[in-house]
């Protein structure tokens, strides 16, 4: 989790430095997609790790999301941009819906986990932010 937060902080610090210099960040499309896809995959792993073992189906779903996002990271170099953008959008919409339902379940005490409600809300907001970026990228 510490590495994850540090990686996010470095990303945003670089973004702020670019904005201060009135420059656009210098990342390739693949680098940008990989940053966010890796982040979404890590979120899925956190969710899996913080759920009660009795939540087998939710834990399996979280692991499947993690594997899906890591596959997108691996495939970004070998696959056409259009396909990666489309697959990233589709998988991010799905994990956003999963996170939304999870946040609701946590707040209503229907999911057994040690996930703090603020963390659940945070990862949901990041999925929504990534979806906005993907929509801008996809035109």
GROMACS .gro file of N, CA and C in nm:
model
  417
    1UNK      N    1   0.083  -0.119   0.000
    1UNK     CA    2   0.000   0.000   0.000
    1UNK      C    3   0.087   0.125   0.000
    2UNK      N    4   0.199   0.119   0.073
    2UNK     CA    5   0.289   0.235   0.079
    2UNK      C    6   0.347   0.264  -0.059
    3UNK      N    7   0.389   0.159  -0.130
    3UNK     CA    8   0.442   0.179  -0.266
    3UNK      C    9   0.335   0.238  -0.357
    4UNK      N   10   0.214   0.191  -0.343
    4UNK     CA   11   0.103   0.240  -0.424
    4UNK      C   12   0.081   0.390  -0.402
    5UNK      N   13   0.074   0.431  -0.278
    5UNK     CA   14   0.052   0.571  -0.246
    5UNK      C   15   0.170   0.657  -0.292
    6UNK      N   16   0.293   0.604  -0.276
    6UNK     CA   17   0.412   0.676  -0.321
    6UNK      C   18   0.411   0.693  -0.473
    7UNK      N   19   0.372   0.588  -0.544
    7UNK     CA   20   0.364   0.594  -0.690
    7UNK      C   21   0.262   0.700  -0.735
    8UNK      N   22   0.147   0.702  -0.668
    8UNK     CA   23   0.045   0.803  -0.698
    8UNK      C   24   0.099   0.944  -0.671
    9UNK      N   25   0.164   0.961  -0.558
    9UNK     CA   26   0.217   1.093  -0.521
    9UNK      C   27   0.321   1.141  -0.623
   10UNK      N   28   0.409   1.052  -0.666
   10UNK     CA   29   0.509   1.087  -0.768
   10UNK      C   30   0.441   1.129  -0.898
   11UNK      N   31   0.338   1.055  -0.937
   11UNK     CA   32   0.264   1.087  -1.059
   11UNK      C   33   0.204   1.229  -1.051
   12UNK      N   34   0.137   1.256  -0.941
   12UNK     CA   35   0.072   1.386  -0.927
   12UNK      C   36   0.172   1.499  -0.909
   13UNK      N   37   0.284   1.472  -0.843
   13UNK     CA   38   0.388   1.575  -0.830
   13UNK      C   39   0.443   1.611  -0.969
   14UNK      N   40   0.465   1.511  -1.053
   14UNK     CA   41   0.510   1.537  -1.190
   14UNK      C   42   0.408   1.614  -1.269
   15UNK      N   43   0.282   1.581  -1.250
   15UNK     CA   44   0.174   1.652  -1.317
   15UNK      C   45   0.170   1.799  -1.274
   16UNK      N   46   0.184   1.823  -1.145
   16UNK     CA   47   0.184   1.961  -1.094
   16UNK      C   48   0.304   2.040  -1.146
   17UNK      N   49   0.421   1.976  -1.153
   17UNK     CA   50   0.539   2.044  -1.207
   17UNK      C   51   0.518   2.083  -1.352
   18UNK      N   52   0.457   1.994  -1.429
   18UNK     CA   53   0.428   2.026  -1.570
   18UNK      C   54   0.333   2.144  -1.579
   19UNK      N   55   0.232   2.145  -1.495
   19UNK     CA   56   0.135   2.254  -1.496
   19UNK      C   57   0.200   2.387  -1.456
   20UNK      N   58   0.290   2.382  -1.358
   20UNK     CA   59   0.360   2.504  -1.317
   20UNK      C   60   0.443   2.561  -1.431
   21UNK      N   61   0.500   2.474  -1.511
   21UNK     CA   62   0.581   2.518  -1.625
   21UNK      C   63   0.496   2.547  -1.748
   22UNK      N   64   0.364   2.531  -1.734
   22UNK     CA   65   0.270   2.550  -1.844
   22UNK      C   66   0.302   2.457  -1.962
   23UNK      N   67   0.339   2.333  -1.927
   23UNK     CA   68   0.370   2.231  -2.026
   23UNK      C   69   0.274   2.114  -2.009
   24UNK      N   70   0.258   2.039  -2.116
   24UNK     CA   71   0.182   1.915  -2.107
   24UNK      C   72   0.275   1.806  -2.056
   25UNK      N   73   0.224   1.714  -1.975
   25UNK     CA   74   0.308   1.603  -1.930
   25UNK      C   75   0.361   1.525  -2.051
   26UNK      N   76   0.483   1.477  -2.043
   26UNK     CA   77   0.545   1.406  -2.155
   26UNK      C   78   0.540   1.255  -2.131
   27UNK      N   79   0.424   1.199  -2.149
   27UNK     CA   80   0.406   1.055  -2.136
   27UNK      C   81   0.346   1.002  -2.266
   28UNK      N   82   0.388   0.883  -2.303
   28UNK     CA   83   0.325   0.819  -2.418
   28UNK      C   84   0.188   0.770  -2.375
   29UNK      N   85   0.104   0.741  -2.472
   29UNK     CA   86  -0.028   0.689  -2.440
   29UNK      C   87  -0.016   0.560  -2.360
   30UNK      N   88   0.076   0.474  -2.400
   30UNK     CA   89   0.095   0.347  -2.330
   30UNK      C   90   0.140   0.371  -2.185
   31UNK      N   91   0.230   0.465  -2.161
   31UNK     CA   92   0.274   0.495  -2.025
   31UNK      C   93   0.158   0.544  -1.939
   32UNK      N   94   0.074   0.629  -1.997
   32UNK     CA   95  -0.041   0.683  -1.923
   32UNK      C   96  -0.141   0.571  -1.891
   33UNK      N   97  -0.174   0.492  -1.992
   33UNK     CA   98  -0.268   0.382  -1.970
   33UNK      C   99  -0.212   0.281  -1.870
   34UNK      N  100  -0.082   0.252  -1.881
   34UNK     CA  101  -0.021   0.156  -1.789
   34UNK      C  102  -0.023   0.206  -1.646
   35UNK      N  103   0.000   0.336  -1.626
   35UNK     CA  104  -0.006   0.392  -1.490
   35UNK      C  105  -0.144   0.363  -1.431
   36UNK      N  106  -0.248   0.402  -1.502
   36UNK     CA  107  -0.383   0.389  -1.449
   36UNK      C  108  -0.429   0.244  -1.443
   37UNK      N  109  -0.395   0.163  -1.544
   37UNK     CA  110  -0.436   0.022  -1.539
   37UNK      C  111  -0.366  -0.051  -1.425
   38UNK      N  112  -0.240  -0.019  -1.402
   38UNK     CA  113  -0.169  -0.080  -1.289
   38UNK      C  114  -0.233  -0.036  -1.156
   39UNK      N  115  -0.269   0.091  -1.147
   39UNK     CA  116  -0.334   0.144  -1.027
   39UNK      C  117  -0.467   0.073  -1.001
   40UNK      N  118  -0.547   0.056  -1.106
   40UNK     CA  119  -0.676  -0.013  -1.090
   40UNK      C  120  -0.655  -0.158  -1.047
   41UNK      N  121  -0.552  -0.222  -1.102
   41UNK     CA  122  -0.522  -0.359  -1.062
   41UNK      C  123  -0.481  -0.368  -0.916
   42UNK      N  124  -0.401  -0.272  -0.871
   42UNK     CA  125  -0.362  -0.270  -0.730
   42UNK      C  126  -0.483  -0.247  -0.641
   43UNK      N  127  -0.575  -0.161  -0.684
   43UNK     CA  128  -0.697  -0.140  -0.605
   43UNK      C  129  -0.769  -0.274  -0.586
   44UNK      N  130  -0.779  -0.351  -0.695
   44UNK     CA  131  -0.848  -0.480  -0.686
   44UNK      C  132  -0.777  -0.572  -0.587
   45UNK      N  133  -0.644  -0.570  -0.587
   45UNK     CA  134  -0.569  -0.652  -0.491
   45UNK      C  135  -0.592  -0.606  -0.347
   46UNK      N  136  -0.598  -0.474  -0.324
   46UNK     CA  137  -0.627  -0.423  -0.190
   46UNK      C  138  -0.764  -0.471  -0.144
   47UNK      N  139  -0.860  -0.459  -0.234
   47UNK     CA  140  -0.997  -0.500  -0.200
   47UNK      C  141  -0.999  -0.648  -0.164
   48UNK      N  142  -0.934  -0.730  -0.246
   48UNK     CA  143  -0.927  -0.873  -0.218
   48UNK      C  144  -0.865  -0.899  -0.081
   49UNK      N  145  -0.755  -0.833  -0.052
   49UNK     CA  146  -0.683  -0.856   0.073
   49UNK      C  147  -0.753  -0.806   0.197
   50UNK      N  148  -0.845  -0.713   0.181
   50UNK     CA  149  -0.911  -0.654   0.298
   50UNK      C  150  -1.050  -0.712   0.323
   51UNK      N  151  -1.092  -0.806   0.239
   51UNK     CA  152  -1.222  -0.869   0.259
   51UNK      C  153  -1.210  -0.991   0.347
   52UNK      N  154  -1.315  -1.016   0.419
   52UNK     CA  155  -1.324  -1.135   0.502
   52UNK      C  156  -1.317  -1.258   0.411
   53UNK      N  157  -1.247  -1.363   0.454
   53UNK     CA  158  -1.238  -1.483   0.371
   53UNK      C  159  -1.374  -1.543   0.332
   54UNK      N  160  -1.476  -1.517   0.409
   54UNK     CA  161  -1.610  -1.570   0.375
   54UNK      C  162  -1.670  -1.503   0.251
   55UNK      N  163  -1.614  -1.390   0.210
   55UNK     CA  164  -1.664  -1.318   0.091
   55UNK      C  165  -1.596  -1.374  -0.035
   56UNK      N  166  -1.606  -1.506  -0.053
   56UNK     CA  167  -1.533  -1.575  -0.160
   56UNK      C  168  -1.560  -1.519  -0.299
   57UNK      N  169  -1.685  -1.498  -0.331
   57UNK     CA  170  -1.721  -1.452  -0.467
   57UNK      C  171  -1.665  -1.312  -0.493
   58UNK      N  172  -1.677  -1.222  -0.395
   58UNK     CA  173  -1.624  -1.087  -0.412
   58UNK      C  174  -1.472  -1.088  -0.422
   59UNK      N  175  -1.407  -1.173  -0.342
   59UNK     CA  176  -1.262  -1.183  -0.347
   59UNK      C  177  -1.217  -1.236  -0.483
   60UNK      N  178  -1.288  -1.335  -0.536
   60UNK     CA  179  -1.255  -1.389  -0.668
   60UNK      C  180  -1.274  -1.283  -0.777
   61UNK      N  181  -1.381  -1.206  -0.766
   61UNK     CA  182  -1.406  -1.099  -0.863
   61UNK      C  183  -1.293  -0.997  -0.859
   62UNK      N  184  -1.251  -0.960  -0.739
   62UNK     CA  185  -1.141  -0.864  -0.724
   62UNK      C  186  -1.013  -0.918  -0.787
   63UNK      N  187  -0.982  -1.045  -0.762
   63UNK     CA  188  -0.861  -1.105  -0.822
   63UNK      C  189  -0.870  -1.107  -0.974
   64UNK      N  190  -0.989  -1.135  -1.027
   64UNK     CA  191  -1.007  -1.135  -1.172
   64UNK      C  192  -0.984  -0.995  -1.230
   65UNK      N  193  -1.030  -0.892  -1.160
   65UNK     CA  194  -1.002  -0.755  -1.205
   65UNK      C  195  -0.852  -0.728  -1.205
   66UNK      N  196  -0.784  -0.767  -1.098
   66UNK     CA  197  -0.640  -0.746  -1.089
   66UNK      C  198  -0.568  -0.812  -1.206
   67UNK      N  199  -0.605  -0.935  -1.236
   67UNK     CA  200  -0.543  -1.006  -1.349
   67UNK      C  201  -0.575  -0.938  -1.482
   68UNK      N  202  -0.698  -0.891  -1.497
   68UNK     CA  203  -0.737  -0.823  -1.621
   68UNK      C  204  -0.658  -0.695  -1.644
   69UNK      N  205  -0.640  -0.616  -1.539
   69UNK     CA  206  -0.565  -0.491  -1.554
   69UNK      C  207  -0.417  -0.518  -1.579
   70UNK      N  208  -0.361  -0.617  -1.512
   70UNK     CA  209  -0.220  -0.648  -1.535
   70UNK      C  210  -0.199  -0.701  -1.676
   71UNK      N  211  -0.297  -0.773  -1.731
   71UNK     CA  212  -0.289  -0.818  -1.870
   71UNK      C  213  -0.287  -0.697  -1.963
   72UNK      N  214  -0.368  -0.597  -1.935
   72UNK     CA  215  -0.367  -0.475  -2.017
   72UNK      C  216  -0.230  -0.408  -2.012
   73UNK      N  217  -0.167  -0.407  -1.895
   73UNK     CA  218  -0.033  -0.347  -1.883
   73UNK      C  219   0.066  -0.424  -1.969
   74UNK      N  220   0.062  -0.556  -1.959
   74UNK     CA  221   0.155  -0.639  -2.038
   74UNK      C  222   0.131  -0.624  -2.188
   75UNK      N  223   0.004  -0.614  -2.228
   75UNK     CA  224  -0.031  -0.612  -2.370
   75UNK      C  225  -0.016  -0.476  -2.435
   76UNK      N  226   0.001  -0.370  -2.358
   76UNK     CA  227   0.001  -0.235  -2.415
   76UNK      C  228   0.106  -0.218  -2.523
   77UNK      N  229   0.220  -0.278  -2.507
   77UNK     CA  230   0.327  -0.262  -2.605
   77UNK      C  231   0.295  -0.340  -2.733
   78UNK      N  232   0.229  -0.455  -2.720
   78UNK     CA  233   0.209  -0.543  -2.835
   78UNK      C  234   0.077  -0.522  -2.908
   79UNK      N  235  -0.016  -0.452  -2.849
   79UNK     CA  236  -0.150  -0.443  -2.904
   79UNK      C  237  -0.177  -0.304  -2.960
   80UNK      N  238  -0.265  -0.298  -3.055
   80UNK     CA  239  -0.302  -0.171  -3.115
   80UNK      C  240  -0.361  -0.077  -3.011
   81UNK      N  241  -0.329   0.051  -3.025
   81UNK     CA  242  -0.378   0.152  -2.929
   81UNK      C  243  -0.528   0.148  -2.914
   82UNK      N  244  -0.599   0.137  -3.024
   82UNK     CA  245  -0.745   0.138  -3.021
   82UNK      C  246  -0.797   0.027  -2.930
   83UNK      N  247  -0.740  -0.093  -2.945
   83UNK     CA  248  -0.785  -0.208  -2.866
   83UNK      C  249  -0.758  -0.187  -2.717
   84UNK      N  250  -0.640  -0.139  -2.683
   84UNK     CA  251  -0.606  -0.116  -2.542
   84UNK      C  252  -0.696  -0.009  -2.483
   85UNK      N  253  -0.719   0.099  -2.557
   85UNK     CA  254  -0.807   0.206  -2.505
   85UNK      C  255  -0.947   0.151  -2.482
   86UNK      N  256  -0.997   0.073  -2.577
   86UNK     CA  257  -1.132   0.017  -2.565
   86UNK      C  258  -1.139  -0.082  -2.449
   87UNK      N  259  -1.040  -0.170  -2.438
   87UNK     CA  260  -1.040  -0.269  -2.330
   87UNK      C  261  -1.023  -0.201  -2.194
   88UNK      N  262  -0.940  -0.096  -2.188
   88UNK     CA  263  -0.921  -0.023  -2.062
   88UNK      C  264  -1.053   0.042  -2.019
   89UNK      N  265  -1.123   0.101  -2.114
   89UNK     CA  266  -1.252   0.164  -2.084
   89UNK      C  267  -1.351   0.061  -2.032
   90UNK      N  268  -1.361  -0.051  -2.099
   90UNK     CA  269  -1.456  -0.154  -2.061
   90UNK      C  270  -1.426  -0.211  -1.922
   91UNK      N  271  -1.301  -0.244  -1.897
   91UNK     CA  272  -1.264  -0.302  -1.767
   91UNK      C  273  -1.275  -0.198  -1.656
   92UNK      N  274  -1.244  -0.073  -1.685
   92UNK     CA  275  -1.255   0.031  -1.582
   92UNK      C  276  -1.401   0.059  -1.548
   93UNK      N  277  -1.489   0.054  -1.647
   93UNK     CA  278  -1.632   0.070  -1.617
   93UNK      C  279  -1.679  -0.044  -1.527
   94UNK      N  280  -1.632  -0.165  -1.555
   94UNK     CA  281  -1.672  -0.280  -1.473
   94UNK      C  282  -1.620  -0.269  -1.330
   95UNK      N  283  -1.493  -0.230  -1.314
   95UNK     CA  284  -1.440  -0.220  -1.177
   95UNK      C  285  -1.502  -0.102  -1.105
   96UNK      N  286  -1.535   0.005  -1.177
   96UNK     CA  287  -1.604   0.117  -1.112
   96UNK      C  288  -1.737   0.070  -1.056
   97UNK      N  289  -1.811  -0.010  -1.133
   97UNK     CA  290  -1.940  -0.061  -1.085
   97UNK      C  291  -1.920  -0.153  -0.965
   98UNK      N  292  -1.815  -0.235  -0.969
   98UNK     CA  293  -1.781  -0.323  -0.857
   98UNK      C  294  -1.747  -0.240  -0.733
   99UNK      N  295  -1.667  -0.136  -0.751
   99UNK     CA  296  -1.629  -0.049  -0.639
   99UNK      C  297  -1.750   0.025  -0.585
  100UNK      N  298  -1.837   0.070  -0.673
  100UNK     CA  299  -1.959   0.141  -0.630
  100UNK      C  300  -2.045   0.049  -0.544
  101UNK      N  301  -2.067  -0.073  -0.592
  101UNK     CA  302  -2.148  -0.168  -0.516
  101UNK      C  303  -2.077  -0.204  -0.385
  102UNK      N  304  -1.945  -0.218  -0.389
  102UNK     CA  305  -1.869  -0.249  -0.268
  102UNK      C  306  -1.877  -0.137  -0.166
  103UNK      N  307  -1.862  -0.014  -0.211
  103UNK     CA  308  -1.872   0.101  -0.119
  103UNK      C  309  -2.009   0.103  -0.054
  104UNK      N  310  -2.113   0.081  -0.134
  104UNK     CA  311  -2.249   0.079  -0.080
  104UNK      C  312  -2.264  -0.036   0.021
  105UNK      N  313  -2.212  -0.154  -0.014
  105UNK     CA  314  -2.220  -0.268   0.077
  105UNK      C  315  -2.145  -0.247   0.207
  106UNK      N  316  -2.030  -0.181   0.198
  106UNK     CA  317  -1.952  -0.152   0.319
  106UNK      C  318  -2.028  -0.052   0.407
  107UNK      N  319  -2.080   0.054   0.346
  107UNK     CA  320  -2.152   0.155   0.423
  107UNK      C  321  -2.278   0.098   0.488
  108UNK      N  322  -2.341   0.002   0.424
  108UNK     CA  323  -2.464  -0.060   0.478
  108UNK      C  324  -2.434  -0.184   0.563
  109UNK      N  325  -2.304  -0.209   0.589
  109UNK     CA  326  -2.260  -0.323   0.671
  109UNK      C  327  -2.308  -0.457   0.614
  110UNK      N  328  -2.308  -0.468   0.481
  110UNK     CA  329  -2.350  -0.592   0.415
  110UNK      C  330  -2.230  -0.673   0.365
  111UNK      N  331  -2.113  -0.615   0.370
  111UNK     CA  332  -1.992  -0.684   0.325
  111UNK      C  333  -1.897  -0.691   0.444
  112UNK      N  334  -1.847  -0.809   0.468
  112UNK     CA  335  -1.751  -0.830   0.577
  112UNK      C  336  -1.612  -0.795   0.525
  113UNK      N  337  -1.554  -0.691   0.582
  113UNK     CA  338  -1.421  -0.649   0.539
  113UNK      C  339  -1.361  -0.556   0.643
  114UNK      N  340  -1.233  -0.526   0.623
  114UNK     CA  341  -1.168  -0.424   0.706
  114UNK      C  342  -1.139  -0.300   0.621
  115UNK      N  343  -1.212  -0.285   0.513
  115UNK     CA  344  -1.193  -0.171   0.424
  115UNK      C  345  -1.259  -0.048   0.487
  116UNK      N  346  -1.181   0.055   0.517
  116UNK     CA  347  -1.242   0.177   0.571
  116UNK      C  348  -1.331   0.241   0.463
  117UNK      N  349  -1.447   0.291   0.501
  117UNK     CA  350  -1.536   0.354   0.402
  117UNK      C  351  -1.467   0.465   0.322
  118UNK      N  352  -1.376   0.540   0.384
  118UNK     CA  353  -1.306   0.646   0.310
  118UNK      C  354  -1.215   0.589   0.202
  119UNK      N  355  -1.154   0.474   0.228
  119UNK     CA  356  -1.071   0.409   0.126
  119UNK      C  357  -1.159   0.358   0.012
  120UNK      N  358  -1.272   0.300   0.046
  120UNK     CA  359  -1.365   0.253  -0.058
  120UNK      C  360  -1.410   0.369  -0.146
  121UNK      N  361  -1.441   0.482  -0.085
  121UNK     CA  362  -1.481   0.600  -0.161
  121UNK      C  363  -1.365   0.652  -0.247
  122UNK      N  364  -1.245   0.650  -0.192
  122UNK     CA  365  -1.126   0.698  -0.264
  122UNK      C  366  -1.103   0.616  -0.391
  123UNK      N  367  -1.104   0.483  -0.380
  123UNK     CA  368  -1.077   0.402  -0.499
  123UNK      C  369  -1.190   0.415  -0.601
  124UNK      N  370  -1.312   0.438  -0.554
  124UNK     CA  371  -1.424   0.463  -0.647
  124UNK      C  372  -1.402   0.595  -0.721
  125UNK      N  373  -1.361   0.700  -0.649
  125UNK     CA  374  -1.336   0.829  -0.715
  125UNK      C  375  -1.223   0.818  -0.816
  126UNK      N  376  -1.119   0.739  -0.786
  126UNK     CA  377  -1.009   0.723  -0.882
  126UNK      C  378  -1.056   0.649  -1.007
  127UNK      N  379  -1.143   0.552  -0.992
  127UNK     CA  380  -1.198   0.483  -1.110
  127UNK      C  381  -1.279   0.581  -1.194
  128UNK      N  382  -1.359   0.665  -1.129
  128UNK     CA  383  -1.436   0.766  -1.203
  128UNK      C  384  -1.344   0.864  -1.274
  129UNK      N  385  -1.236   0.904  -1.209
  129UNK     CA  386  -1.139   0.995  -1.271
  129UNK      C  387  -1.075   0.929  -1.394
  130UNK      N  388  -1.035   0.804  -1.380
  130UNK     CA  389  -0.974   0.733  -1.493
  130UNK      C  390  -1.074   0.720  -1.608
  131UNK      N  391  -1.200   0.694  -1.576
  131UNK     CA  392  -1.302   0.686  -1.682
  131UNK      C  393  -1.312   0.820  -1.758
  132UNK      N  394  -1.306   0.931  -1.685
  132UNK     CA  395  -1.310   1.062  -1.753
  132UNK      C  396  -1.188   1.079  -1.844
  133UNK      N  397  -1.071   1.038  -1.796
  133UNK     CA  398  -0.951   1.046  -1.880
  133UNK      C  399  -0.966   0.958  -2.005
  134UNK      N  400  -1.016   0.837  -1.987
  134UNK     CA  401  -1.033   0.747  -2.101
  134UNK      C  402  -1.132   0.803  -2.202
  135UNK      N  403  -1.237   0.864  -2.153
  135UNK     CA  404  -1.334   0.925  -2.245
  135UNK      C  405  -1.271   1.039  -2.323
  136UNK      N  406  -1.184   1.117  -2.257
  136UNK     CA  407  -1.112   1.224  -2.328
  136UNK      C  408  -1.015   1.164  -2.431
  137UNK      N  409  -0.942   1.060  -2.393
  137UNK     CA  410  -0.848   0.994  -2.483
  137UNK      C  411  -0.919   0.934  -2.603
  138UNK      N  412  -1.033   0.873  -2.577
  138UNK     CA  413  -1.108   0.807  -2.684
  138UNK      C  414  -1.185   0.905  -2.771
  139UNK      N  415  -1.188   1.031  -2.729
  139UNK     CA  416  -1.255   1.134  -2.808
  139UNK      C  417  -1.402   1.126  -2.793
   0.00000   0.00000   0.00000
